[in-house]
Amino acid sequence: DTEVTQTPKHLVMGMTNKKSLKCEQHMGHRAMYWYKQKAKKPPELMFVYSYEKLSINESVPSRFSPECPNSSLLNLHLHALQPEDSALYLCASSQFPGGGTDTQYFGPGTRLTVL
Amino acid sequence: GNSVTQMEGPVTLSEEAFLTINCTYTATGYPSLFWYVQYPGEGLQLLLKATKADDKGSNKGFEATYRKETTSFHLEKGSVQVSDSAVYFCALSEYDDMRFGAGTRLTVKP
């Protein structure tokens, strides 16, 4: 099973709302990632968790707050977002952190619209 | 820093035509190279990868060879099908930091 699941599939929120995106994998992978993908653009790395610890933060604004409660679960908490944050948010996982050779398995994404 | 430059699209081909999508990279170390495909409304799926120089990745008739001397990882397929229509991303990864090219939209017409 090489599945990464993401919920919700779609999310519409106002600029004052607080919401969370959820990502789950049961492949025993120890690295998990959040990416942001704007329309017709490539994914951009936001955060990397290695062994449940934040290892890379690509200077993402603090209105995005990641959390890794356990090795299977990754959350992205959203607060006071701007309309320009509207995008497809992709989660991915890979088996071993740090190597760079591992395949990253992507979920289907959450399409976020900020009004 | 590491980066990927990918042939811009869109590319439109007839069924059974030969496909090449160019990809070159800049890296300070020894990255692994990947091709991912994204179908409309979906996440990315790994198409193939190569982890060291001269490695050839292949899958579903697609091939790419890791060329260190030309810093390239061009994607090829001998005979495309309508079902190959998608966006293709070249990517490099080093120490969990994956960088994607701009993506090439391929449309295959019957």
Coordinates of N, CA and C in Angstrom, one line a residue:
Chain A
D1 N 0.9 -1.2 0.0 CA 0.0 0.0 0.0 C 0.9 1.2 0.0
T2 N 0.8 2.0 -1.1 CA 1.6 3.2 -1.2 C 0.7 4.5 -1.1
E3 N -0.2 4.5 -0.2 CA -1.2 5.5 -0.3 C -1.0 6.6 0.8
V4 N -1.0 7.8 0.4 CA -1.0 9.0 1.3 C -2.4 9.6 1.2
T5 N -3.1 9.7 2.3 CA -4.5 10.3 2.3 C -4.5 11.7 2.8
Q6 N -5.3 12.6 2.3 CA -5.4 13.9 2.8 C -6.9 14.3 2.9
T7 N -7.2 15.0 4.0 CA -8.5 15.5 4.2 C -8.4 16.9 4.7
P8 N -9.4 17.8 4.4 CA -10.5 17.5 3.4 C -9.9 17.6 2.0
K9 N -10.8 17.3 1.0 CA -10.4 17.4 -0.4 C -10.5 18.8 -0.9
H10 N -11.5 19.5 -0.4 CA -11.7 20.9 -0.7 C -11.9 21.7 0.6
L11 N -11.5 22.9 0.7 CA -11.7 23.7 1.9 C -11.8 25.2 1.4
V12 N -12.9 25.8 1.9 CA -13.1 27.3 1.7 C -13.1 27.9 3.0
M13 N -12.4 28.9 3.2 CA -12.3 29.6 4.5 C -12.1 31.1 4.4
G14 N -12.6 31.8 5.4 CA -12.5 33.3 5.4 C -11.1 33.6 6.1
M15 N -10.8 34.9 5.9 CA -9.5 35.3 6.4 C -9.3 35.3 7.9
T16 N -10.5 35.2 8.6 CA -10.4 35.2 10.1 C -10.6 33.8 10.7
N17 N -10.8 32.8 9.8 CA -11.0 31.4 10.3 C -9.8 30.7 10.7
K18 N -10.0 29.7 11.5 CA -8.9 28.7 11.8 C -9.3 27.4 11.3
K19 N -8.5 26.7 10.5 CA -8.8 25.4 10.0 C -7.5 24.6 10.0
S20 N -7.7 23.3 9.8 CA -6.5 22.4 9.7 C -6.7 21.4 8.6
L21 N -5.5 21.1 8.0 CA -5.4 20.1 6.9 C -4.8 18.9 7.6
K22 N -5.2 17.7 7.1 CA -4.7 16.5 7.7 C -4.1 15.6 6.6
C23 N -3.1 14.9 7.0 CA -2.4 14.0 6.1 C -2.0 12.7 6.9
E24 N -2.2 11.6 6.3 CA -2.0 10.3 6.9 C -1.3 9.3 6.0
Q25 N -0.4 8.5 6.5 CA 0.2 7.4 5.8 C 0.5 6.3 6.7
H26 N 0.4 5.1 6.2 CA 0.6 3.9 7.0 C 1.6 3.0 6.3
M27 N 2.6 3.6 5.8 CA 3.7 2.8 5.1 C 4.9 2.7 6.0
G28 N 4.9 3.3 7.2 CA 6.0 3.3 8.0 C 7.1 4.3 7.7
H29 N 6.7 5.3 6.8 CA 7.7 6.3 6.4 C 8.0 7.2 7.6
R30 N 9.2 7.7 7.6 CA 9.7 8.5 8.7 C 10.0 10.0 8.3
A31 N 9.7 10.3 7.0 CA 9.8 11.7 6.6 C 8.5 12.1 6.0
M32 N 8.0 13.2 6.3 CA 6.7 13.7 5.8 C 6.9 15.2 5.4
Y33 N 6.2 15.6 4.4 CA 6.4 16.9 3.7 C 5.1 17.6 3.5
W34 N 5.1 18.9 3.5 CA 4.1 19.8 3.0 C 4.6 20.6 1.9
Y35 N 3.8 20.6 0.8 CA 4.1 21.5 -0.4 C 2.9 22.3 -0.7
K36 N 3.2 23.5 -1.3 CA 2.1 24.4 -1.8 C 2.2 24.4 -3.3
Q37 N 1.1 24.3 -4.0 CA 1.2 24.3 -5.5 C 0.1 25.3 -6.0
K38 N 0.5 26.4 -6.6 CA -0.3 27.3 -7.2 C -0.7 26.8 -8.6
A39 N -1.8 27.3 -9.2 CA -2.2 26.9 -10.5 C -1.1 27.0 -11.5
K40 N -0.9 25.9 -12.3 CA 0.0 25.9 -13.4 C 1.4 26.2 -13.0
K41 N 1.7 25.9 -11.7 CA 3.1 26.0 -11.2 C 3.5 24.7 -10.6
P42 N 4.8 24.6 -10.3 CA 5.3 23.3 -9.7 C 5.1 23.4 -8.2
P43 N 5.1 22.3 -7.5 CA 5.0 22.3 -6.0 C 6.2 23.0 -5.4
E44 N 6.0 23.7 -4.3 CA 7.0 24.4 -3.6 C 7.1 23.8 -2.2
L45 N 8.2 23.4 -1.8 CA 8.4 22.8 -0.5 C 8.1 23.8 0.6
M46 N 7.3 23.4 1.6 CA 7.1 24.3 2.8 C 7.8 23.8 4.0
F47 N 7.5 22.5 4.4 CA 8.0 22.0 5.6 C 8.4 20.5 5.4
V48 N 9.4 20.1 6.2 CA 9.8 18.7 6.2 C 9.9 18.2 7.7
Y49 N 9.3 17.1 8.0 CA 9.5 16.4 9.3 C 10.3 15.2 9.1
S50 N 11.3 15.0 9.9 CA 12.1 13.8 10.0 C 12.0 13.2 11.3
Y51 N 11.5 12.0 11.4 CA 11.3 11.3 12.7 C 10.5 12.2 13.6
E52 N 9.4 12.7 13.1 CA 8.5 13.5 13.8 C 9.0 14.9 14.3
K53 N 10.2 15.2 13.9 CA 10.7 16.6 14.2 C 10.9 17.4 13.0
L54 N 10.6 18.7 13.2 CA 10.7 19.6 12.0 C 12.1 19.8 11.7
S55 N 12.4 19.5 10.4 CA 13.8 19.6 10.0 C 14.1 20.7 8.9
I56 N 13.1 21.0 8.2 CA 13.2 22.1 7.2 C 11.9 22.9 7.2
N57 N 12.1 24.2 7.3 CA 11.0 25.2 7.2 C 11.5 26.2 6.2
E58 N 10.8 26.3 5.1 CA 11.3 27.1 4.0 C 10.8 28.5 4.1
S59 N 11.0 29.1 5.3 CA 10.6 30.5 5.5 C 9.2 30.8 5.2
V60 N 8.4 29.8 5.7 CA 6.9 29.9 5.5 C 6.3 30.9 6.6
P61 N 5.4 31.7 6.2 CA 4.8 32.7 7.2 C 4.1 31.9 8.4
S62 N 4.1 32.6 9.5 CA 3.7 31.9 10.8 C 2.2 31.6 10.8
R63 N 1.4 32.1 9.8 CA 0.0 31.8 9.7 C -0.2 30.3 9.3
F64 N 0.9 29.7 8.9 CA 0.9 28.2 8.6 C 1.7 27.6 9.7
S65 N 1.1 26.6 10.4 CA 1.7 26.0 11.5 C 1.6 24.5 11.4
P66 N 2.8 23.8 11.1 CA 2.7 22.4 11.0 C 2.8 21.6 12.3
E67 N 2.3 20.4 12.3 CA 2.4 19.6 13.5 C 2.5 18.1 13.1
C68 N 3.3 17.4 13.8 CA 3.4 16.0 13.5 C 3.2 15.2 14.8
P69 N 2.0 14.8 15.1 CA 1.7 14.2 16.4 C 2.2 12.8 16.5
N70 N 2.4 12.1 15.4 CA 3.0 10.7 15.5 C 3.6 10.4 14.1
S71 N 4.1 9.3 13.9 CA 4.9 9.0 12.7 C 3.9 8.8 11.5
S72 N 2.6 8.7 11.7 CA 1.7 8.4 10.6 C 0.9 9.6 10.2
L73 N 1.0 10.7 11.0 CA 0.0 11.8 10.9 C 0.8 13.1 10.8
L74 N 0.3 13.9 9.9 CA 0.9 15.3 9.7 C -0.3 16.3 9.5
N75 N -0.3 17.3 10.3 CA -1.3 18.4 10.2 C -0.7 19.7 9.8
L76 N -1.5 20.5 9.2 CA -1.1 21.9 8.8 C -2.2 22.8 9.3
H77 N -1.9 23.5 10.4 CA -2.9 24.4 11.0 C -2.9 25.8 10.3
L78 N -4.0 26.3 10.0 CA -4.1 27.5 9.2 C -4.9 28.6 10.0
H79 N -4.3 29.8 10.0 CA -5.0 30.9 10.8 C -4.6 32.2 10.1
A80 N -5.7 33.0 9.9 CA -5.5 34.4 9.4 C -4.9 34.4 8.0
L81 N -5.3 33.5 7.2 CA -4.8 33.4 5.8 C -5.2 34.5 4.9
Q82 N -4.5 34.7 3.9 CA -4.7 35.7 2.9 C -5.2 35.1 1.6
P83 N -6.0 35.8 0.8 CA -6.4 35.2 -0.5 C -5.3 34.6 -1.4
E84 N -4.1 35.2 -1.3 CA -3.0 34.7 -2.1 C -2.5 33.3 -1.6
D85 N -3.0 32.9 -0.5 CA -2.7 31.5 0.1 C -3.5 30.5 -0.6
S86 N -4.5 30.8 -1.4 CA -5.3 29.9 -2.1 C -4.4 29.0 -3.0
A87 N -4.5 27.7 -2.9 CA -3.6 26.8 -3.7 C -4.0 25.4 -3.4
L88 N -3.3 24.5 -4.0 CA -3.4 23.1 -3.7 C -2.3 22.7 -2.8
Y89 N -2.7 22.2 -1.6 CA -1.7 21.8 -0.6 C -1.5 20.3 -0.6
L90 N -0.2 19.9 -0.9 CA 0.1 18.5 -1.1 C 0.9 18.0 0.1
C91 N 0.6 16.8 0.5 CA 1.4 16.1 1.5 C 2.2 15.0 0.8
A92 N 3.3 14.7 1.3 CA 4.1 13.6 0.8 C 4.8 12.9 1.9
S93 N 5.3 11.7 1.7 CA 6.1 10.9 2.6 C 7.1 10.1 1.9
S94 N 8.2 9.9 2.6 CA 9.3 9.0 2.1 C 9.8 8.2 3.2
Q95 N 10.5 7.1 2.9 CA 10.8 6.1 3.9 C 11.9 6.6 4.9
F96 N 13.0 7.1 4.4 CA 14.1 7.4 5.3 C 14.5 8.9 5.1
P97 N 14.4 9.6 6.2 CA 14.8 11.0 6.1 C 16.3 11.2 5.7
G98 N 16.6 12.3 5.1 CA 18.0 12.7 4.9 C 18.7 12.2 3.7
G99 N 18.2 11.1 3.1 CA 19.0 10.5 2.0 C 18.9 11.2 0.7
G100 N 17.7 11.7 0.4 CA 17.4 12.3 -0.9 C 17.2 11.4 -2.0
T101 N 17.5 10.1 -1.9 CA 17.3 9.1 -3.0 C 15.9 8.5 -2.9
D102 N 15.2 8.6 -1.8 CA 14.0 8.0 -1.6 C 12.9 8.6 -2.5
T103 N 12.0 7.8 -3.0 CA 10.8 8.3 -3.7 C 9.9 9.0 -2.6
Q104 N 9.4 10.1 -3.0 CA 8.3 10.8 -2.2 C 7.0 10.4 -2.8
Y105 N 6.1 9.9 -1.9 CA 4.7 9.5 -2.3 C 3.8 10.6 -1.9
F106 N 3.0 11.1 -2.9 CA 2.2 12.2 -2.7 C 0.7 11.8 -2.5
G107 N 0.1 12.6 -1.7 CA -1.4 12.5 -1.5 C -2.1 13.3 -2.7
P108 N -3.4 13.2 -2.7 CA -4.1 13.9 -3.8 C -4.3 15.4 -3.6
G109 N -4.0 15.9 -2.4 CA -4.0 17.3 -2.1 C -5.3 17.8 -1.5
T110 N -5.2 18.9 -0.9 CA -6.4 19.7 -0.4 C -6.4 21.0 -1.2
R111 N -7.5 21.3 -1.9 CA -7.6 22.5 -2.6 C -8.2 23.6 -1.7
L112 N -7.5 24.5 -1.4 CA -7.8 25.6 -0.4 C -8.2 26.9 -1.1
T113 N -9.3 27.4 -0.8 CA -9.7 28.7 -1.3 C -9.9 29.7 -0.1
V114 N -9.3 30.8 -0.1 CA -9.4 31.8 1.0 C -10.1 33.0 0.5
L115 N -11.3 33.3 1.1 CA -12.1 34.4 0.6 C -11.8 35.7 1.4
Chain B
G1 N 22.1 27.6 -5.0 CA 21.3 26.4 -4.6 C 20.9 25.5 -5.8
N2 N 20.3 24.4 -5.4 CA 19.9 23.5 -6.5 C 18.7 24.0 -7.2
S3 N 18.7 23.6 -8.5 CA 17.5 24.1 -9.3 C 17.4 23.2 -10.5
V4 N 16.2 23.2 -11.1 CA 15.9 22.4 -12.3 C 15.3 23.3 -13.4
T5 N 15.8 23.2 -14.6 CA 15.2 23.9 -15.7 C 14.6 22.9 -16.7
Q6 N 13.4 23.1 -17.0 CA 12.6 22.1 -17.8 C 12.0 22.8 -19.0
M7 N 12.0 22.0 -20.1 CA 11.4 22.5 -21.3 C 10.0 23.0 -21.1
E8 N 9.7 24.2 -21.5 CA 8.4 24.8 -21.3 C 7.4 24.2 -22.3
G9 N 6.1 24.0 -21.9 CA 5.2 23.5 -22.8 C 4.3 24.7 -23.4
P10 N 3.1 24.4 -23.8 CA 2.6 23.0 -23.8 C 3.1 22.3 -25.0
V11 N 3.1 20.9 -24.9 CA 3.5 20.1 -26.0 C 2.3 19.3 -26.5
T12 N 2.1 19.3 -27.8 CA 0.9 18.6 -28.4 C 1.5 17.6 -29.4
L13 N 1.1 16.4 -29.3 CA 1.6 15.3 -30.2 C 0.4 14.5 -30.6
S14 N 0.6 13.8 -31.8 CA -0.3 12.8 -32.2 C 0.0 11.5 -31.6
E15 N -1.0 10.7 -31.4 CA -0.8 9.3 -30.9 C 0.3 8.6 -31.7
E16 N 1.2 7.9 -31.0 CA 2.3 7.1 -31.5 C 3.5 7.9 -31.9
A17 N 3.4 9.2 -31.7 CA 4.6 10.1 -31.9 C 5.7 9.9 -30.8
F18 N 6.9 10.3 -31.2 CA 8.0 10.2 -30.2 C 8.0 11.5 -29.3
L19 N 8.3 11.2 -28.0 CA 8.3 12.3 -27.1 C 9.6 12.5 -26.5
T20 N 10.1 13.8 -26.4 CA 11.2 14.2 -25.6 C 10.9 15.4 -24.8
I21 N 11.1 15.4 -23.5 CA 11.0 16.6 -22.7 C 12.3 16.8 -22.0
N22 N 12.9 18.0 -22.3 CA 14.3 18.3 -21.8 C 14.3 18.7 -20.4
C23 N 15.3 18.3 -19.7 CA 15.4 18.7 -18.3 C 16.9 18.8 -18.0
T24 N 17.4 20.0 -17.5 CA 18.7 20.1 -17.0 C 18.7 20.6 -15.6
Y25 N 19.8 20.4 -14.8 CA 19.8 20.7 -13.4 C 21.1 21.4 -13.0
T26 N 21.0 22.1 -11.9 CA 22.2 22.7 -11.3 C 22.2 22.2 -9.8
A27 N 23.3 21.6 -9.4 CA 23.4 21.1 -8.1 C 24.8 21.2 -7.6
T28 N 25.0 21.4 -6.3 CA 26.3 21.5 -5.7 C 26.8 20.1 -5.3
G29 N 25.9 19.2 -5.1 CA 26.4 17.9 -4.6 C 26.0 16.8 -5.6
Y30 N 25.5 15.7 -5.1 CA 25.1 14.5 -5.9 C 23.6 14.2 -5.7
P31 N 22.8 14.9 -6.4 CA 21.3 14.7 -6.2 C 20.8 13.5 -6.8
S32 N 19.7 13.0 -6.4 CA 18.9 12.1 -7.2 C 17.9 12.8 -8.1
L33 N 17.6 12.2 -9.2 CA 16.7 12.9 -10.2 C 15.5 12.1 -10.4
F34 N 14.4 12.8 -10.6 CA 13.0 12.2 -10.7 C 12.2 12.8 -11.8
W35 N 11.3 12.0 -12.4 CA 10.2 12.5 -13.2 C 8.9 12.1 -12.5
Y36 N 8.1 13.1 -12.2 CA 6.8 12.9 -11.7 C 5.7 13.3 -12.7
V37 N 4.6 12.7 -12.7 CA 3.5 13.0 -13.6 C 2.2 13.4 -12.7
Q38 N 1.5 14.4 -13.2 CA 0.3 14.9 -12.5 C -0.8 14.9 -13.5
Y39 N -1.8 14.1 -13.2 CA -3.1 14.1 -14.0 C -4.0 15.2 -13.4
P40 N -4.9 15.7 -14.2 CA -5.8 16.8 -13.7 C -6.5 16.4 -12.4
G41 N -6.4 17.4 -11.4 CA -7.1 17.2 -10.1 C -6.5 16.2 -9.2
E42 N -5.3 15.7 -9.5 CA -4.7 14.7 -8.7 C -3.3 15.2 -8.1
G43 N -2.8 14.4 -7.2 CA -1.4 14.7 -6.7 C -0.4 14.2 -7.7
L44 N 0.9 14.1 -7.3 CA 1.9 13.7 -8.2 C 2.2 12.2 -8.0
Q45 N 2.5 11.6 -9.1 CA 2.9 10.2 -9.1 C 4.3 10.0 -9.7
L46 N 5.1 9.2 -9.0 CA 6.5 9.0 -9.5 C 6.4 8.2 -10.8
L47 N 7.1 8.7 -11.8 CA 7.1 8.0 -13.1 C 8.4 7.2 -13.2
L48 N 9.6 7.8 -12.9 CA 10.8 7.1 -12.8 C 11.8 7.9 -12.1
K49 N 13.0 7.3 -11.7 CA 14.0 8.0 -11.0 C 15.4 7.4 -11.3
A50 N 16.4 8.2 -11.0 CA 17.8 7.7 -11.1 C 18.6 8.3 -10.0
T51 N 19.4 7.5 -9.3 CA 20.0 8.0 -8.1 C 21.5 8.3 -8.3
K52 N 22.1 7.9 -9.4 CA 23.5 8.3 -9.6 C 23.8 8.4 -11.1
A53 N 24.9 9.0 -11.4 CA 25.3 9.2 -12.8 C 25.3 7.9 -13.6
D54 N 24.8 8.1 -14.8 CA 24.7 7.0 -15.8 C 23.6 6.0 -15.5
D55 N 22.9 6.2 -14.4 CA 21.7 5.3 -14.2 C 20.6 5.7 -15.2
K56 N 19.9 4.7 -15.6 CA 18.7 4.9 -16.5 C 17.5 4.5 -15.7
G57 N 16.5 5.4 -15.6 CA 15.2 5.1 -15.0 C 14.2 4.7 -16.1
S58 N 13.3 3.8 -15.9 CA 12.4 3.5 -16.9 C 11.1 3.0 -16.3
N59 N 10.0 3.2 -16.9 CA 8.7 2.8 -16.4 C 7.6 3.1 -17.5
K60 N 6.7 2.2 -17.8 CA 5.6 2.4 -18.7 C 6.0 2.9 -20.1
G61 N 7.2 2.5 -20.5 CA 7.7 2.9 -21.8 C 8.5 4.2 -21.8
F62 N 8.5 4.9 -20.7 CA 9.2 6.2 -20.5 C 10.7 5.8 -20.0
E63 N 11.6 6.6 -20.5 CA 13.0 6.4 -20.0 C 13.7 7.8 -19.8
A64 N 14.7 7.8 -18.9 CA 15.5 9.0 -18.8 C 16.9 8.5 -18.2
T65 N 17.9 9.1 -18.7 CA 19.3 8.7 -18.2 C 19.9 9.9 -17.5
Y66 N 20.5 9.7 -16.4 CA 21.2 10.7 -15.5 C 22.5 10.9 -16.2
R67 N 22.7 12.1 -16.8 CA 23.9 12.5 -17.5 C 24.6 13.6 -16.7
K68 N 25.7 13.2 -16.0 CA 26.4 14.2 -15.1 C 27.2 15.1 -16.0
E69 N 27.7 14.7 -17.1 CA 28.6 15.5 -17.9 C 27.8 16.7 -18.6
T70 N 26.5 16.4 -18.8 CA 25.7 17.5 -19.4 C 24.6 18.0 -18.4
T71 N 24.7 17.5 -17.2 CA 23.7 17.8 -16.1 C 22.3 17.8 -16.7
S72 N 21.9 16.6 -17.3 CA 20.6 16.5 -17.9 C 19.9 15.2 -17.5
F73 N 18.6 15.2 -17.7 CA 17.8 14.0 -17.3 C 16.6 14.1 -18.2
H74 N 16.8 14.0 -19.5 CA 15.7 14.2 -20.5 C 14.8 13.0 -20.5
L75 N 13.5 13.2 -20.6 CA 12.4 12.2 -20.6 C 12.1 11.8 -22.1
E76 N 12.0 10.5 -22.3 CA 11.7 10.1 -23.7 C 10.7 8.9 -23.6
K77 N 9.9 8.9 -24.7 CA 9.0 7.7 -24.9 C 8.8 7.6 -26.4
G78 N 8.9 6.3 -26.8 CA 8.9 6.1 -28.3 C 7.6 6.2 -29.0
S79 N 6.5 6.0 -28.2 CA 5.2 6.0 -28.9 C 4.2 6.4 -27.8
V80 N 3.7 7.7 -27.9 CA 2.8 8.2 -26.8 C 1.4 7.8 -27.1
Q81 N 0.6 7.7 -26.0 CA -0.8 7.4 -26.1 C -1.6 8.5 -25.6
V82 N -2.9 8.5 -25.9 CA -3.8 9.6 -25.4 C -3.8 9.6 -23.9
S83 N -3.7 8.5 -23.3 CA -3.7 8.4 -21.8 C -2.4 9.0 -21.2
D84 N -1.4 9.3 -22.0 CA -0.2 10.0 -21.4 C -0.4 11.5 -21.3
S85 N -1.5 12.0 -21.7 CA -1.8 13.4 -21.5 C -1.8 13.8 -20.0
A86 N -0.9 14.7 -19.6 CA -0.7 15.1 -18.2 C 0.3 16.2 -18.2
V87 N 0.6 16.6 -16.9 CA 1.7 17.5 -16.7 C 2.9 16.7 -16.1
Y88 N 4.1 16.9 -16.7 CA 5.3 16.2 -16.3 C 6.3 17.1 -15.6
F89 N 6.7 16.7 -14.4 CA 7.7 17.5 -13.7 C 9.0 16.8 -13.5
C90 N 10.1 17.4 -13.9 CA 11.4 16.9 -13.5 C 11.8 17.5 -12.2
A91 N 12.5 16.7 -11.4 CA 12.8 17.1 -10.0 C 14.1 16.6 -9.6
L92 N 14.8 17.3 -8.7 CA 16.0 16.8 -8.0 C 15.8 16.8 -6.5
S93 N 16.5 15.9 -5.9 CA 16.4 15.8 -4.4 C 17.7 15.6 -3.8
E94 N 18.0 16.3 -2.8 CA 19.2 16.2 -2.0 C 18.9 16.4 -0.6
Y95 N 19.1 15.5 0.3 CA 18.8 15.6 1.7 C 17.4 16.1 2.0
D96 N 16.4 15.4 1.4 CA 15.0 15.7 1.6 C 14.5 17.0 1.0
D97 N 15.4 17.8 0.4 CA 15.0 19.0 -0.2 C 14.7 18.8 -1.7
M98 N 13.5 18.6 -2.1 CA 13.1 18.3 -3.5 C 12.7 19.6 -4.2
R99 N 13.4 19.8 -5.4 CA 13.1 21.0 -6.2 C 12.5 20.5 -7.5
F100 N 11.4 21.2 -7.9 CA 10.8 20.8 -9.2 C 11.0 21.8 -10.3
G101 N 11.1 21.3 -11.5 CA 11.0 22.2 -12.7 C 9.6 22.7 -12.9
A102 N 9.5 23.6 -13.8 CA 8.2 24.3 -14.0 C 7.1 23.5 -14.5
G103 N 7.4 22.3 -15.0 CA 6.3 21.4 -15.5 C 6.1 21.6 -17.0
T104 N 5.8 20.5 -17.7 CA 5.5 20.5 -19.1 C 4.2 19.8 -19.3
R105 N 3.2 20.6 -19.9 CA 1.9 20.0 -20.1 C 1.9 19.3 -21.5
L106 N 1.6 18.0 -21.5 CA 1.6 17.2 -22.7 C 0.1 16.9 -23.0
T107 N -0.2 17.1 -24.3 CA -1.5 16.7 -24.8 C -1.3 15.8 -26.0
V108 N -1.9 14.6 -25.9 CA -1.7 13.6 -27.1 C -3.1 13.5 -27.7
K109 N -3.1 13.8 -29.0 CA -4.4 13.7 -29.8 C -4.5 12.4 -30.5
P110 N -5.7 11.9 -30.6 CA -5.9 10.6 -31.3 C -5.6 10.7 -32.8

